Short mmCIF file of N, CA and C in Angstrom, two decimals:
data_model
loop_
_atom_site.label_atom_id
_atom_site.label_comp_id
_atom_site.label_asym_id
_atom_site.label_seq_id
_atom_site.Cartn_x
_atom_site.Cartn_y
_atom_site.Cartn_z
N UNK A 1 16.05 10.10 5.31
CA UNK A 1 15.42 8.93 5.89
C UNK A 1 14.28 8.44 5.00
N UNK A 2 13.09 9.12 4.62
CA UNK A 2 12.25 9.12 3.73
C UNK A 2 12.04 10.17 2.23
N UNK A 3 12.03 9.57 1.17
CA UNK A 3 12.15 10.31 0.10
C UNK A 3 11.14 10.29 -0.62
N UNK A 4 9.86 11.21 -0.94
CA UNK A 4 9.02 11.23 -1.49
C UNK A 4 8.73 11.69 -2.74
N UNK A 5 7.99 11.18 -3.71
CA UNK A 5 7.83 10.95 -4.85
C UNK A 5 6.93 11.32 -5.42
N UNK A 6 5.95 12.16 -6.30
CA UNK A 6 4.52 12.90 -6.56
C UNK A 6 4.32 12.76 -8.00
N UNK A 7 3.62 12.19 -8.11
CA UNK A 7 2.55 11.98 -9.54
C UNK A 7 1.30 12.42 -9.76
N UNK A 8 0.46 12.42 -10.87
CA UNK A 8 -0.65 12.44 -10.68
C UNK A 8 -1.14 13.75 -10.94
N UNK A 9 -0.25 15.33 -11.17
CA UNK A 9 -0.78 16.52 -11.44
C UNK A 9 -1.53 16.37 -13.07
N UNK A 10 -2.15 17.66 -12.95
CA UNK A 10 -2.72 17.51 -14.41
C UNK A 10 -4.15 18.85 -14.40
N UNK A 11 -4.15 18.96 -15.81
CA UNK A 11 -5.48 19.63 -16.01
C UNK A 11 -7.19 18.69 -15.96
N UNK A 12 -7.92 19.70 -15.36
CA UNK A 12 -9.11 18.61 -15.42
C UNK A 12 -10.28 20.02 -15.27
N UNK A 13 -11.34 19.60 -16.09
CA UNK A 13 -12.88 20.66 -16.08
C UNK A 13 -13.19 20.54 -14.96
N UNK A 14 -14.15 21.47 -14.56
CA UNK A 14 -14.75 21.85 -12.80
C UNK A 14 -15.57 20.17 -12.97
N UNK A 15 -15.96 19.63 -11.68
CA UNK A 15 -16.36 18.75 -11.77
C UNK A 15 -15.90 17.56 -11.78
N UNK A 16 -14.98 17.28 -12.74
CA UNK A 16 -13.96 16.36 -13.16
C UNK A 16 -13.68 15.67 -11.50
N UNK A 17 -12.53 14.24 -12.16
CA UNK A 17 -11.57 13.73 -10.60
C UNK A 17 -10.18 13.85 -11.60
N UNK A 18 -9.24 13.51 -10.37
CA UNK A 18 -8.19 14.04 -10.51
C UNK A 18 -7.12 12.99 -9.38
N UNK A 19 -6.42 12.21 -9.46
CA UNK A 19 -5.84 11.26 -8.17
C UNK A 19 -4.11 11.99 -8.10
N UNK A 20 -4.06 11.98 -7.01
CA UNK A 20 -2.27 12.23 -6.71
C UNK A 20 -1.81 10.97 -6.01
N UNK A 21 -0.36 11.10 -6.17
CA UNK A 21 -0.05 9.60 -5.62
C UNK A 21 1.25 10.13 -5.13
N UNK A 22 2.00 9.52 -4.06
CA UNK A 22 3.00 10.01 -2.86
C UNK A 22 3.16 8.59 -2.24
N UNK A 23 4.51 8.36 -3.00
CA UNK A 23 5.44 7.09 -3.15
C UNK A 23 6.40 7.17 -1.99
N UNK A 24 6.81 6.40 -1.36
CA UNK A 24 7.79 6.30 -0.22
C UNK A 24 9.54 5.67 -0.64
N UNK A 25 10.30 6.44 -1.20
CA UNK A 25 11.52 6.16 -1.77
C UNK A 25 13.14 5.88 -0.75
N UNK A 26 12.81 4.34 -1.10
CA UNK A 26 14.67 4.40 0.38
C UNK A 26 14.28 3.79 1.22
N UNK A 27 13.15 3.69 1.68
CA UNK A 27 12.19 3.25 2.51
C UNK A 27 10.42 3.32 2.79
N UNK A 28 9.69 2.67 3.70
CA UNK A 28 8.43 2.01 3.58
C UNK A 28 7.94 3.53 4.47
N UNK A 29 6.34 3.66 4.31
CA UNK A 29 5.66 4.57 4.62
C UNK A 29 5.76 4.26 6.69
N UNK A 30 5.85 3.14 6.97
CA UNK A 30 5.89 2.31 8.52
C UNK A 30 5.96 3.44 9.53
N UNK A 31 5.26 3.78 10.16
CA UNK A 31 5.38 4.41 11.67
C UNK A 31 5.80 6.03 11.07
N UNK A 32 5.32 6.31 9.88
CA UNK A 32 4.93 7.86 9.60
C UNK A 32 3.39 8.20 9.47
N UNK A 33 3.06 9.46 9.08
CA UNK A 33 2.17 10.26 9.24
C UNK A 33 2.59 10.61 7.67
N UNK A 34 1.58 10.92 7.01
CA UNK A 34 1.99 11.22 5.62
C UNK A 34 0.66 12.10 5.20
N UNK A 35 0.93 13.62 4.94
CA UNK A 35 -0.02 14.70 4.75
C UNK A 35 0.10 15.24 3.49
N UNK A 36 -1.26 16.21 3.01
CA UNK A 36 -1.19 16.84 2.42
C UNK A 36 -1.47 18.30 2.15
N UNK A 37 -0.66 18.90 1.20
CA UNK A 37 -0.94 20.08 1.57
C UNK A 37 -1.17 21.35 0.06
N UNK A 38 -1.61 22.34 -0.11
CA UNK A 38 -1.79 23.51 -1.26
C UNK A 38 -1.53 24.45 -0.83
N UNK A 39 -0.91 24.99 -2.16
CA UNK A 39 -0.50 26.39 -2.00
C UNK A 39 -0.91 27.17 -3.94
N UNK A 40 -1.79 27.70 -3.21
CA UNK A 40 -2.59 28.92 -4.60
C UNK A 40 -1.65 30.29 -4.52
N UNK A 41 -1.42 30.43 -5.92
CA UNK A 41 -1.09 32.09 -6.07
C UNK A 41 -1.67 32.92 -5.41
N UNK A 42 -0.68 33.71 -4.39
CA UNK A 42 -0.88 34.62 -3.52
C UNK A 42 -1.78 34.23 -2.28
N UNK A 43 -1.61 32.80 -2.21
CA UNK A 43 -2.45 32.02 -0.50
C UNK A 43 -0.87 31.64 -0.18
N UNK A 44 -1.22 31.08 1.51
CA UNK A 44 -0.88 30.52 2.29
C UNK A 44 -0.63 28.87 1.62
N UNK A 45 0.27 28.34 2.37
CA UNK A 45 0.04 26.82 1.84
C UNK A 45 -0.91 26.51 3.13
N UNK A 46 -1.73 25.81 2.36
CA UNK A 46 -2.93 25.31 3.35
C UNK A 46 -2.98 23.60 3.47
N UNK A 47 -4.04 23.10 5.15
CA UNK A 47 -3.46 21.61 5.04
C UNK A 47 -5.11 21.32 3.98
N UNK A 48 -4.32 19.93 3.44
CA UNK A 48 -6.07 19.16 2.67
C UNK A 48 -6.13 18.14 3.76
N UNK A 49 -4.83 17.26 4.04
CA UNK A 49 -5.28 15.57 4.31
C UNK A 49 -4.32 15.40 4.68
N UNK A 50 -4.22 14.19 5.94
CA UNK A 50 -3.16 13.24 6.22
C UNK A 50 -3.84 11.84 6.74
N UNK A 51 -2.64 11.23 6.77
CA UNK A 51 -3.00 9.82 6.87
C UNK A 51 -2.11 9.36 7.94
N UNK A 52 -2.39 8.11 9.12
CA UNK A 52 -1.02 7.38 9.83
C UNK A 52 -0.97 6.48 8.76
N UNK A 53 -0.08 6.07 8.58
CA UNK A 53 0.46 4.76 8.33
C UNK A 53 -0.05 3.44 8.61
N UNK A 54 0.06 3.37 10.06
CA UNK A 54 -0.41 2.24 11.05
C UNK A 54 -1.69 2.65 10.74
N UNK A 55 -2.43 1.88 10.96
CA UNK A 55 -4.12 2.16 11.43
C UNK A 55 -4.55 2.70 10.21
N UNK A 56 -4.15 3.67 9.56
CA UNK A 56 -5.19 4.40 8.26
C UNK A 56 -5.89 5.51 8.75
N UNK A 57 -5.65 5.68 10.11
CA UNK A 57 -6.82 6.73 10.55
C UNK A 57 -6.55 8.31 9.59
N UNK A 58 -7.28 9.16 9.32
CA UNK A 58 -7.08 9.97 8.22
C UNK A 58 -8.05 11.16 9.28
N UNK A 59 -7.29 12.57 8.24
CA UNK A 59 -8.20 13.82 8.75
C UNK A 59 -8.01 14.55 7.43
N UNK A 60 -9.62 15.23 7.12
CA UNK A 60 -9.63 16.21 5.82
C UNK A 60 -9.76 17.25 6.07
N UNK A 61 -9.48 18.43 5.68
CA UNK A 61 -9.57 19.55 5.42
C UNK A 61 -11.34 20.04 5.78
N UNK A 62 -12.26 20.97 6.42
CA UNK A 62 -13.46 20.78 6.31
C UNK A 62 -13.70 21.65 4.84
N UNK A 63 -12.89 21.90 3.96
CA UNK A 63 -12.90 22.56 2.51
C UNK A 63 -13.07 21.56 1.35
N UNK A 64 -12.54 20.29 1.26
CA UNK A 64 -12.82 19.55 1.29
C UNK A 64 -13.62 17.84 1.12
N UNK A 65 -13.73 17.78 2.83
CA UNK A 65 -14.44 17.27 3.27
C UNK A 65 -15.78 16.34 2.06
N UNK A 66 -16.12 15.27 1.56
CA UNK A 66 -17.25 14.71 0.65
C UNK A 66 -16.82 14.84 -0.69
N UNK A 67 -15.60 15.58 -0.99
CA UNK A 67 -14.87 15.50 -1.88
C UNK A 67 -13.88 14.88 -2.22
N UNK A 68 -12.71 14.72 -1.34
CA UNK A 68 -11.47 14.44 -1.54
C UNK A 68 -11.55 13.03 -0.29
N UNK A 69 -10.85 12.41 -0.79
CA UNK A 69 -10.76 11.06 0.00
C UNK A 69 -9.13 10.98 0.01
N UNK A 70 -8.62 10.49 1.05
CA UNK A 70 -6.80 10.11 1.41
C UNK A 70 -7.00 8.67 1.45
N UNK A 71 -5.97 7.84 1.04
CA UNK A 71 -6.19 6.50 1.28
C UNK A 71 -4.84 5.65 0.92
N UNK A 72 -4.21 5.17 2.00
CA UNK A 72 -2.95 4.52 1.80
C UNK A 72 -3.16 2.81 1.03
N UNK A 73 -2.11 2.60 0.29
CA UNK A 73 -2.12 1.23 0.15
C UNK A 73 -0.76 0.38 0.35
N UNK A 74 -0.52 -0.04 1.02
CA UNK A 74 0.19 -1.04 1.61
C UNK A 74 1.29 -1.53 0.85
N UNK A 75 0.68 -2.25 -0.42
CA UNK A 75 1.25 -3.40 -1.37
C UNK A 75 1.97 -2.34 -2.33
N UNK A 76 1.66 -1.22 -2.23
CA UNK A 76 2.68 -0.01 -3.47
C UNK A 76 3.02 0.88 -2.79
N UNK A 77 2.95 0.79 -1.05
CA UNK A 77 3.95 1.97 -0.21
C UNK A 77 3.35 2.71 -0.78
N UNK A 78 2.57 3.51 -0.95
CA UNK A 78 1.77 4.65 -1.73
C UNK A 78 0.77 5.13 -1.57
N UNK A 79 0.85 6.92 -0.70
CA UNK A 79 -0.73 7.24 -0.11
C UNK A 79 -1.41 8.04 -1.61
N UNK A 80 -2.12 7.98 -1.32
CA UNK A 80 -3.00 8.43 -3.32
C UNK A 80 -4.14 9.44 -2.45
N UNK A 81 -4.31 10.79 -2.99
CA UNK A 81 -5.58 11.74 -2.97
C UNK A 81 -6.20 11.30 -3.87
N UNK A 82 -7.41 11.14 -3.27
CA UNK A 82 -8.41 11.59 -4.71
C UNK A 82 -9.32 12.41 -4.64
N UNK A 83 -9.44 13.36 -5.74
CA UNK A 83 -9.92 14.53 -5.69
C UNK A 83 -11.40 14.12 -6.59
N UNK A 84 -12.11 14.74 -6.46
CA UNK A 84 -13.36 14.37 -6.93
C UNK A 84 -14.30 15.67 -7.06
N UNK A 85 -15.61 16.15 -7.83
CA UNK A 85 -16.23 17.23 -7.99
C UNK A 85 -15.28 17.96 -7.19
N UNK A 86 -14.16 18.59 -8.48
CA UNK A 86 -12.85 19.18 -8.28
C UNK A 86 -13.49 21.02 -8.82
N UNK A 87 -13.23 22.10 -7.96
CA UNK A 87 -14.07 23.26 -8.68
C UNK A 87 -12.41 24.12 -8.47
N UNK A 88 -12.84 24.63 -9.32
CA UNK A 88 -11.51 26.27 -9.90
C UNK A 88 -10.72 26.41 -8.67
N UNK A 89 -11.17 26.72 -7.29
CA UNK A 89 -10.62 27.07 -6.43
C UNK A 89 -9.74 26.16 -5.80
N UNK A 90 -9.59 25.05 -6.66
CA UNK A 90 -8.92 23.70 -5.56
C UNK A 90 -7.75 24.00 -6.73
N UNK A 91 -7.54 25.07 -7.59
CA UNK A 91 -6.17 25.62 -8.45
C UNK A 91 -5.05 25.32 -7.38
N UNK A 92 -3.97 24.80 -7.48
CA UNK A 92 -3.02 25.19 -6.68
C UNK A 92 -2.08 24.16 -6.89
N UNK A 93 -0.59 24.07 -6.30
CA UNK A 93 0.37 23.27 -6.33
C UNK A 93 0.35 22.73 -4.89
N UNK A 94 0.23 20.73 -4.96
CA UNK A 94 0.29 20.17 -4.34
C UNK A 94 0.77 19.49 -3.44
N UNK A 95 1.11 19.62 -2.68
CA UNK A 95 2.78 18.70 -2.17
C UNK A 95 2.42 17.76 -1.44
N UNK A 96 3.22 16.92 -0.96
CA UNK A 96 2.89 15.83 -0.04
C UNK A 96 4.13 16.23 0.90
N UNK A 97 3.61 15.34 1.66
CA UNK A 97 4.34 15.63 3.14
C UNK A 97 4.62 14.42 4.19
N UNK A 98 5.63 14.55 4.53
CA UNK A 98 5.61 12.75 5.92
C UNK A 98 6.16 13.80 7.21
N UNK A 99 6.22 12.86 8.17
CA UNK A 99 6.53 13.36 9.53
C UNK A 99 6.69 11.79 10.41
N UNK A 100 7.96 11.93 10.89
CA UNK A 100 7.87 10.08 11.62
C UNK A 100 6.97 10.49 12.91
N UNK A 101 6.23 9.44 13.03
CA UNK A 101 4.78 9.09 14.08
C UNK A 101 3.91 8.74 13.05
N UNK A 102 3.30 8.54 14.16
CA UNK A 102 1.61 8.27 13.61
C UNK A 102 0.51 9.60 14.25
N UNK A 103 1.09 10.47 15.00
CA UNK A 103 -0.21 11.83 15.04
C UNK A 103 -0.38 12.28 13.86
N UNK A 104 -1.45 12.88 13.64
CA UNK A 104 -1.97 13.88 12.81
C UNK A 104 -2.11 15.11 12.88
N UNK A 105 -0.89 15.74 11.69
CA UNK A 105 -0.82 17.45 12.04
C UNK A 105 -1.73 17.97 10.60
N UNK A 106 -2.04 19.06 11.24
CA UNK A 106 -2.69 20.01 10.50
C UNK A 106 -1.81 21.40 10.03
N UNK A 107 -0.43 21.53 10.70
CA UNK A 107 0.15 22.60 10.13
C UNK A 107 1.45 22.58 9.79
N UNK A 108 1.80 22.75 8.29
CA UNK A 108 2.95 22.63 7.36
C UNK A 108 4.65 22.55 8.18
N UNK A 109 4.25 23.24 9.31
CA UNK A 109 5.65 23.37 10.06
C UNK A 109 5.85 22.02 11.28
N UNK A 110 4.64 21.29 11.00
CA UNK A 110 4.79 19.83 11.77
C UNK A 110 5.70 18.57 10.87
N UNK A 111 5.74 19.03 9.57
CA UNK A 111 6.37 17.97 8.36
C UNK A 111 7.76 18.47 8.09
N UNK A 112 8.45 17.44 8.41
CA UNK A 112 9.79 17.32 7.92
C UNK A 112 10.51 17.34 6.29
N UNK A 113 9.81 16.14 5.75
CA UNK A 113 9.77 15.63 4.60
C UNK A 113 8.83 16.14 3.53
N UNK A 114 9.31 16.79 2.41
CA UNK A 114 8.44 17.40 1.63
C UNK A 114 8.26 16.75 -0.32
N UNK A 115 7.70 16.29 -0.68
CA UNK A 115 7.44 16.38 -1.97
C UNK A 115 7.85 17.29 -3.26
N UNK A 116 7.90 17.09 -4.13
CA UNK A 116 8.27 18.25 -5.38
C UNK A 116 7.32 19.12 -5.59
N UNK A 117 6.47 18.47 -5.49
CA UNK A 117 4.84 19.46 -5.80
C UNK A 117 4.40 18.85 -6.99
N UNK A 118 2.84 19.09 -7.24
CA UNK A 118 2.17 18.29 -8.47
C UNK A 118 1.04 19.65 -8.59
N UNK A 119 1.46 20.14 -9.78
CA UNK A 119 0.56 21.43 -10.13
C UNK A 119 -1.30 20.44 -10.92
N UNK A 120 -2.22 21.26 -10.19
CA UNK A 120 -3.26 20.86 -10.39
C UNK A 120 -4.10 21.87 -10.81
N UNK A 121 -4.57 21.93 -11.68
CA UNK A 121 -5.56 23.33 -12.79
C UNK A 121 -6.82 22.82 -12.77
N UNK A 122 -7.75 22.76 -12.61
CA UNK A 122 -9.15 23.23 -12.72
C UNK A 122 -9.66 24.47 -13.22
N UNK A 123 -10.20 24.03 -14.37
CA UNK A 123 -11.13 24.88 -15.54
C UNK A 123 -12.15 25.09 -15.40
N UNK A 124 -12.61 26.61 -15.85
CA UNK A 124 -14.25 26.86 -15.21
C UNK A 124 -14.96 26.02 -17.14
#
């Protein structure tokens, strides 16, 4: 139904920004929920962010939180992270995630639709 698309991995120094981008393929982002999520060597995949669709309303991670901003845009079907004073521990492979609605889940087994992953390195 929805086919998602991930750009945007890469190396970057502690500190540094860093943007991911999660494209909506086949069809429009409309009346989904579109999240994100990490998974570090030898962690859990953990949630960062999601977004509705409708409305924009968004929830972050409190890990986080004054760092990372979620933000959909309309005109390129395309929700984009941006990661910002990015430190070592935000190491991990990225995925994106949809779920049809507009609630906001916080746990990996609420998403249907999964991403390839976008490996992200932070250097001390």
């Amino acid at each position: 139904q929805v086919q998602l698309v991930e750009s945007g991995g890469g190396l970057v120094q502690a500190g540094g920004s860093l943007r991911l981008s999660c494209a909506a393929s086949g069809r429009t982002f409309s009346s989904y929920c579109v999240g994100w999520f990490r998974q570090a060597p030898g962690k859990e995949r953990e949630f960062v962010a999601s977004i509705s669709w409708s409305g924009g309303s968004s929830l972050l991670a409190d890990s986080v939180k004054g760092r990372f901003t979620i933000v959909r845009d309309i005109t390129k079907n395309t929700v984009f992270l941006q990661m910002n004073s990015l430190k070592p521990e935000d190491t991990a492979v990225y995925y994106c995630a949809a779920r049809f609605g507009n609630l906001l889940f916080t746990t990996p087994n609420n998403y249907g639709y999964w991403g390839q992953g976008a490996q992200v390195t932070v250097s001390s």
